[in-house]
Coordinates of C-alpha atoms in Angstrom, one line a residue:
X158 CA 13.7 8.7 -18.3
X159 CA 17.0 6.5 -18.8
X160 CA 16.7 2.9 -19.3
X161 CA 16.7 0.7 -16.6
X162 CA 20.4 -0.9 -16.7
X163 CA 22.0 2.6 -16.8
X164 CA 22.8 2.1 -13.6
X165 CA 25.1 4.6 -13.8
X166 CA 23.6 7.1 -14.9
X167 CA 21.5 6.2 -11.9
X168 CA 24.1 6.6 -9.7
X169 CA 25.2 9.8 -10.7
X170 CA 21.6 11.3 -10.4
X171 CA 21.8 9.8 -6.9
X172 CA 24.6 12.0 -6.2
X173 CA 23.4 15.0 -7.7
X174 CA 20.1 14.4 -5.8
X175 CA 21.6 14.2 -2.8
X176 CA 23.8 17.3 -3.2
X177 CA 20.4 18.8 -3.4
X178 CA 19.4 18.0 -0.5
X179 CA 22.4 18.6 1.4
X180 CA 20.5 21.9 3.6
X181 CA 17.8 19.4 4.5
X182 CA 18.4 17.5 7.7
X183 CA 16.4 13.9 7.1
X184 CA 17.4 10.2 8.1
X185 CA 16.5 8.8 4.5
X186 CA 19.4 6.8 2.9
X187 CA 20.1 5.7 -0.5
X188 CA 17.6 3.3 -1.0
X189 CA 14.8 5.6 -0.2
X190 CA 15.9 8.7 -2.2
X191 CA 16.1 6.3 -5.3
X192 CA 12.7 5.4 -4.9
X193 CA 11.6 9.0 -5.3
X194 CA 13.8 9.4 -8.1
X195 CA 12.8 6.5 -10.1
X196 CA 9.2 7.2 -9.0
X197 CA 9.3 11.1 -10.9
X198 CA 11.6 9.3 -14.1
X199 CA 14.8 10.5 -13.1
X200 CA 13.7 14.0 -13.6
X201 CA 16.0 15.3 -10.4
X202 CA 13.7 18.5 -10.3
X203 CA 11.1 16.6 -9.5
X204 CA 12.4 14.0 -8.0
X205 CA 13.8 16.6 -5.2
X206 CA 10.4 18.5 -4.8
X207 CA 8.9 15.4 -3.7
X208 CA 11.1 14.2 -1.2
X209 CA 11.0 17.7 0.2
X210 CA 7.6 17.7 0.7
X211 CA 7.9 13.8 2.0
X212 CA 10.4 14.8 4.5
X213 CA 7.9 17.6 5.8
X214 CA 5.1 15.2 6.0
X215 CA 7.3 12.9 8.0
X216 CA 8.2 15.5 10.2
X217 CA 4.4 16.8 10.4
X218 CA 2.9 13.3 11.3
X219 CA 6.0 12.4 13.7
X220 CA 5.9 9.4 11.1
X221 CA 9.0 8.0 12.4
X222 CA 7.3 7.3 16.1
X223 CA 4.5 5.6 14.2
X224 CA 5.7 2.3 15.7
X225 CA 5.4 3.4 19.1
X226 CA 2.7 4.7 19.1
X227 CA -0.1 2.6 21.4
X228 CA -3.5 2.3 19.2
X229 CA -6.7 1.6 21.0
X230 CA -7.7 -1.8 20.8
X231 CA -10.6 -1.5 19.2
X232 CA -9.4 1.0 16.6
X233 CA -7.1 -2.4 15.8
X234 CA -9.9 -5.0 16.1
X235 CA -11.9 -2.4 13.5
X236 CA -9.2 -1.9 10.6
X237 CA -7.5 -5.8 10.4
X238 CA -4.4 -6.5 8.8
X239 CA -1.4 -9.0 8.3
X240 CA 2.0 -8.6 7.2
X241 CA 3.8 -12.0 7.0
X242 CA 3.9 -13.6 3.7
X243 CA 6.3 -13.9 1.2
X244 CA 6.1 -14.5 -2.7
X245 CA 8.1 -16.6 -5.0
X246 CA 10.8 -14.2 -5.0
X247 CA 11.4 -13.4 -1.4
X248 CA 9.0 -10.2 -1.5
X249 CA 7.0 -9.4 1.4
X250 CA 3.1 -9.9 0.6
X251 CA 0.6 -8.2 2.6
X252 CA -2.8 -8.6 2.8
X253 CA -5.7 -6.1 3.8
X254 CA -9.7 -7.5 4.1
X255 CA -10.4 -3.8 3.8
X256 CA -14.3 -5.5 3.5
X257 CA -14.4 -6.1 6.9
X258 CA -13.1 -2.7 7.7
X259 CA -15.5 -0.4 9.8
X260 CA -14.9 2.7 8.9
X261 CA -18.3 4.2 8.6
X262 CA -19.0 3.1 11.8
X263 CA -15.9 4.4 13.4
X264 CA -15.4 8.3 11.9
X265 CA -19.4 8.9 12.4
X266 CA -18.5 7.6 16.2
X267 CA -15.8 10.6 16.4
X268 CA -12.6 8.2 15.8
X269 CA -11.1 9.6 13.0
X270 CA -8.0 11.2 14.4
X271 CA -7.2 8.3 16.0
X272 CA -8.4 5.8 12.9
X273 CA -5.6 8.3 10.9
X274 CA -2.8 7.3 13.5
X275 CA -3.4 3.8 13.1
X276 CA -3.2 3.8 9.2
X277 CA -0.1 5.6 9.4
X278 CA 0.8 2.7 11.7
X279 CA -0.3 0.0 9.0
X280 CA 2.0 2.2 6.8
X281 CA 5.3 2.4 8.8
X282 CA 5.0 -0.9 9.8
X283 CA 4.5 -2.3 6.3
X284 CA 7.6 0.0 4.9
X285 CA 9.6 -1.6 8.0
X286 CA 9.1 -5.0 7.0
X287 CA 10.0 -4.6 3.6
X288 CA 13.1 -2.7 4.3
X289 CA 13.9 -5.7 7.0
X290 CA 13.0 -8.3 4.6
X291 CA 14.3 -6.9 1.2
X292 CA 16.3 -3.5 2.0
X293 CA 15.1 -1.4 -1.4
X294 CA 12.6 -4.0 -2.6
X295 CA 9.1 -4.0 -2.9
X296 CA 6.1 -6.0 -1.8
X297 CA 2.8 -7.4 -3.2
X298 CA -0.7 -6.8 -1.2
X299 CA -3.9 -8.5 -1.4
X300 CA -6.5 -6.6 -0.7
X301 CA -9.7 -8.5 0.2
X302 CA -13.2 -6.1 -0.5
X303 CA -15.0 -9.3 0.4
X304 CA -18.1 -8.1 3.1
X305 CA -17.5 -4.6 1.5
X306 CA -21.4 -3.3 1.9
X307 CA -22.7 -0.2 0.0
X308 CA -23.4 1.2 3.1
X309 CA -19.9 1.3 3.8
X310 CA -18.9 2.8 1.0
X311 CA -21.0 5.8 -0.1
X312 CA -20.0 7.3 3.3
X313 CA -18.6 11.0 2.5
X314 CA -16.3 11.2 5.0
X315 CA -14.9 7.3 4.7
X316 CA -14.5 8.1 1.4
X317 CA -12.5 11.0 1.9
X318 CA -10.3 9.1 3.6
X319 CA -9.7 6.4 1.6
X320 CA -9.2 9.2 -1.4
X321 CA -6.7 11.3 1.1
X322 CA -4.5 8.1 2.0
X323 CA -4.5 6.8 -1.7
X324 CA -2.9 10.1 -1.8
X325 CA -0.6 10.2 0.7
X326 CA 0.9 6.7 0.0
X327 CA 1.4 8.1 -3.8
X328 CA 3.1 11.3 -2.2
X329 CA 5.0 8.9 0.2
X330 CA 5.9 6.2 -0.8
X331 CA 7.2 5.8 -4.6
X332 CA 8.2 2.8 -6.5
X333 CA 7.6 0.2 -3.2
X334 CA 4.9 -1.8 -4.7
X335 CA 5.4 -5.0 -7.2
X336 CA 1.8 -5.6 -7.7
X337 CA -1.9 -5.0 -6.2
X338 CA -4.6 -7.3 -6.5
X339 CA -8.0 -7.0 -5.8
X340 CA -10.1 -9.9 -5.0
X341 CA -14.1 -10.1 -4.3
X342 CA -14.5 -6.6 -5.8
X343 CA -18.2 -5.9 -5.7
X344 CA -20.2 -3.9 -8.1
X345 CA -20.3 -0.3 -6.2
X346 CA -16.1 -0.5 -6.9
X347 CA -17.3 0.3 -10.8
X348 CA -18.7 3.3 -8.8
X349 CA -15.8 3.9 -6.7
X350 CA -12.0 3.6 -8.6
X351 CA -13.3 6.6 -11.0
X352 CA -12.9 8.8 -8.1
X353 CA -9.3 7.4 -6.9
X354 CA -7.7 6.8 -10.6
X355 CA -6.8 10.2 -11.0
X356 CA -4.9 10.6 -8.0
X357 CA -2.7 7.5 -8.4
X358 CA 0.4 7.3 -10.7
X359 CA 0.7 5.3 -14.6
X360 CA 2.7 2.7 -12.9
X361 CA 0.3 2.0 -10.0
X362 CA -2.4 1.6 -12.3
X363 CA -0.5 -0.9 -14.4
X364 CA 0.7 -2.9 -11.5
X365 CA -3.1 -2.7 -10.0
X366 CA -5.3 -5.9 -11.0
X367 CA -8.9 -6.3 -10.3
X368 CA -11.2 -9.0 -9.5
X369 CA -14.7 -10.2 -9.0
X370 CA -15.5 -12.6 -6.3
X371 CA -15.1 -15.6 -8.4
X372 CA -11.7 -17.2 -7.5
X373 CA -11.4 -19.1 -10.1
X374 CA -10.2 -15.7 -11.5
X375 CA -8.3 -14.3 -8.5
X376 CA -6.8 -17.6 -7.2
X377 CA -4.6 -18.7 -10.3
X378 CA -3.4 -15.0 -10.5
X379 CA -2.3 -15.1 -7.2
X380 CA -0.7 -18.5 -7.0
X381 CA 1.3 -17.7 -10.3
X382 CA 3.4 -15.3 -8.0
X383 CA 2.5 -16.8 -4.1
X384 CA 3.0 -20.4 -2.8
X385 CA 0.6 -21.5 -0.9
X386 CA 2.9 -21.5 2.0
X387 CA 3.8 -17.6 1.3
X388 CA 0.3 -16.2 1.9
X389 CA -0.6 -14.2 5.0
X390 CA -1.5 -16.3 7.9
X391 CA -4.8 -14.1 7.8
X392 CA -5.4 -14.7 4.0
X393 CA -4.7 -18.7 4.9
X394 CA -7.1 -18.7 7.2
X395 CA -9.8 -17.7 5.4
X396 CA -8.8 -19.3 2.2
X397 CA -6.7 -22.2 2.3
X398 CA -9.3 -24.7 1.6
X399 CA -10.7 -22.7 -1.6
X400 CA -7.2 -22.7 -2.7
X401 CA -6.2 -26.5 -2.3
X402 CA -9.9 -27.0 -3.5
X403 CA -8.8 -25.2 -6.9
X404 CA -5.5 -26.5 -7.4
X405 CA -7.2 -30.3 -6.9
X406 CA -9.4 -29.4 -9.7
X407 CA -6.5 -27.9 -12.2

């Protein structure tokens, strides 16, 4: 792996990766193919295996539809989410309450195919606002596992899911996220993460924090990085008052 200033070095890998690639016809630009190649350490080999097989998998979802596409309503109403926040740095922050996600209810109802198209919805959109907002950048995302029952959870096939689209955005999307954290994390996720840490990358792990459901854990974290003003509208909604509470009392 070269250091991060050899820029380059960098560079030239860019151009070598791209030569590669030259037989391929794909719509990615400069930006994106460096994500892939800082995501496999500059190792071009690899670096160029997996934007094949990303380019396929665009092609093989019609990923770059997914905006257009026209979810049922109450797929959208089921699987919540909001994209409009912005950290101290200008990232975009997202934020999933993926514990008041129904997706137990919805695959055992027969939704599945359509519960897949609206995550890959979730994650064109989210890679559109981030290459709006910050063209190359990367984001931070909340997600909220507040609600999250066990029922929910120790659903085989919800599980699968959540195991196959862990994958997917490894595959997929390389070197996009700043940070994840986890807030209101009940006890079945002790249960749970053994089953998804294998499939996720060193640096997601790293930039991956966990919490319990006691904020005055999760809310100092966040605010190190978030003003109050840059937090999802969703995320303020449910929390605003817990966060000014906090910050009156430190």
């Amino acid at each position: 792996m070269i250091a991060n200033t050899d820029y380059s070095t960098e560079s030239q890998l860019l151009t070598q990766l791209k030569v590669r690639l030259a037989d391929v016809n794909h719509d990615l630009k400069d930006t994106d193919i460096l994500r892939f190649l800082r995501g496999r350490s500059h190792n071009l080999t690899d670096a160029e295996n997996m934007l094949r097989n990303h380019i396929q998998w665009k092609i093989d979802h019609d990923f770059n539809k997914a905006l257009t596409w026209a979810i049922a309503p109450q797929v959208k109403e089921g699987f919540p989410f909001c994209i409009d926040g912005l950290d101290k740095d200008g990232r975009v922050v997202m934020y999933y309450p993926l514990g008041l996600w129904k997706g137990r209810q919805f695959l055992s109802a027969g939704w599945g195919p359509e519960l897949e198209r609206h995550l890959l919805y979730i994650a064109a959109y989210g890679y559109h606002i981030v290459e709006k907002t910050t063209p190359g950048g990367k984001y931070q995302v909340i997600l909220d596992l507040a609600d999250l029952s066990y029922w929910q959870t120790t659903y085989y096939d919800a599980m699968q899911l959540i195991l196959r689209v862990f994958r997917e955005f490894e595959q997929n999307f390389p070197e996009t996220m700043e940070r994840a954290v986890v807030i209101n994390a009940p006890w079945i996720l002790d249960v749970i993460f053994p089953l998804i840490r294998p499939i996720l990358t060193g640096s997601t792990i790293q930039r991956l924090e966990i919490y319990d459901n006691s904020p005055e854990k999760w809310v100092p974290v966040l605010l190190d990085k978030i003003p109050m003003g840059g937090f999802p509208s969703m995320f303020r909604k449910k929390y605003q008052t817990l966060v000014e509470e906090w910050k009156a009392n430190n």
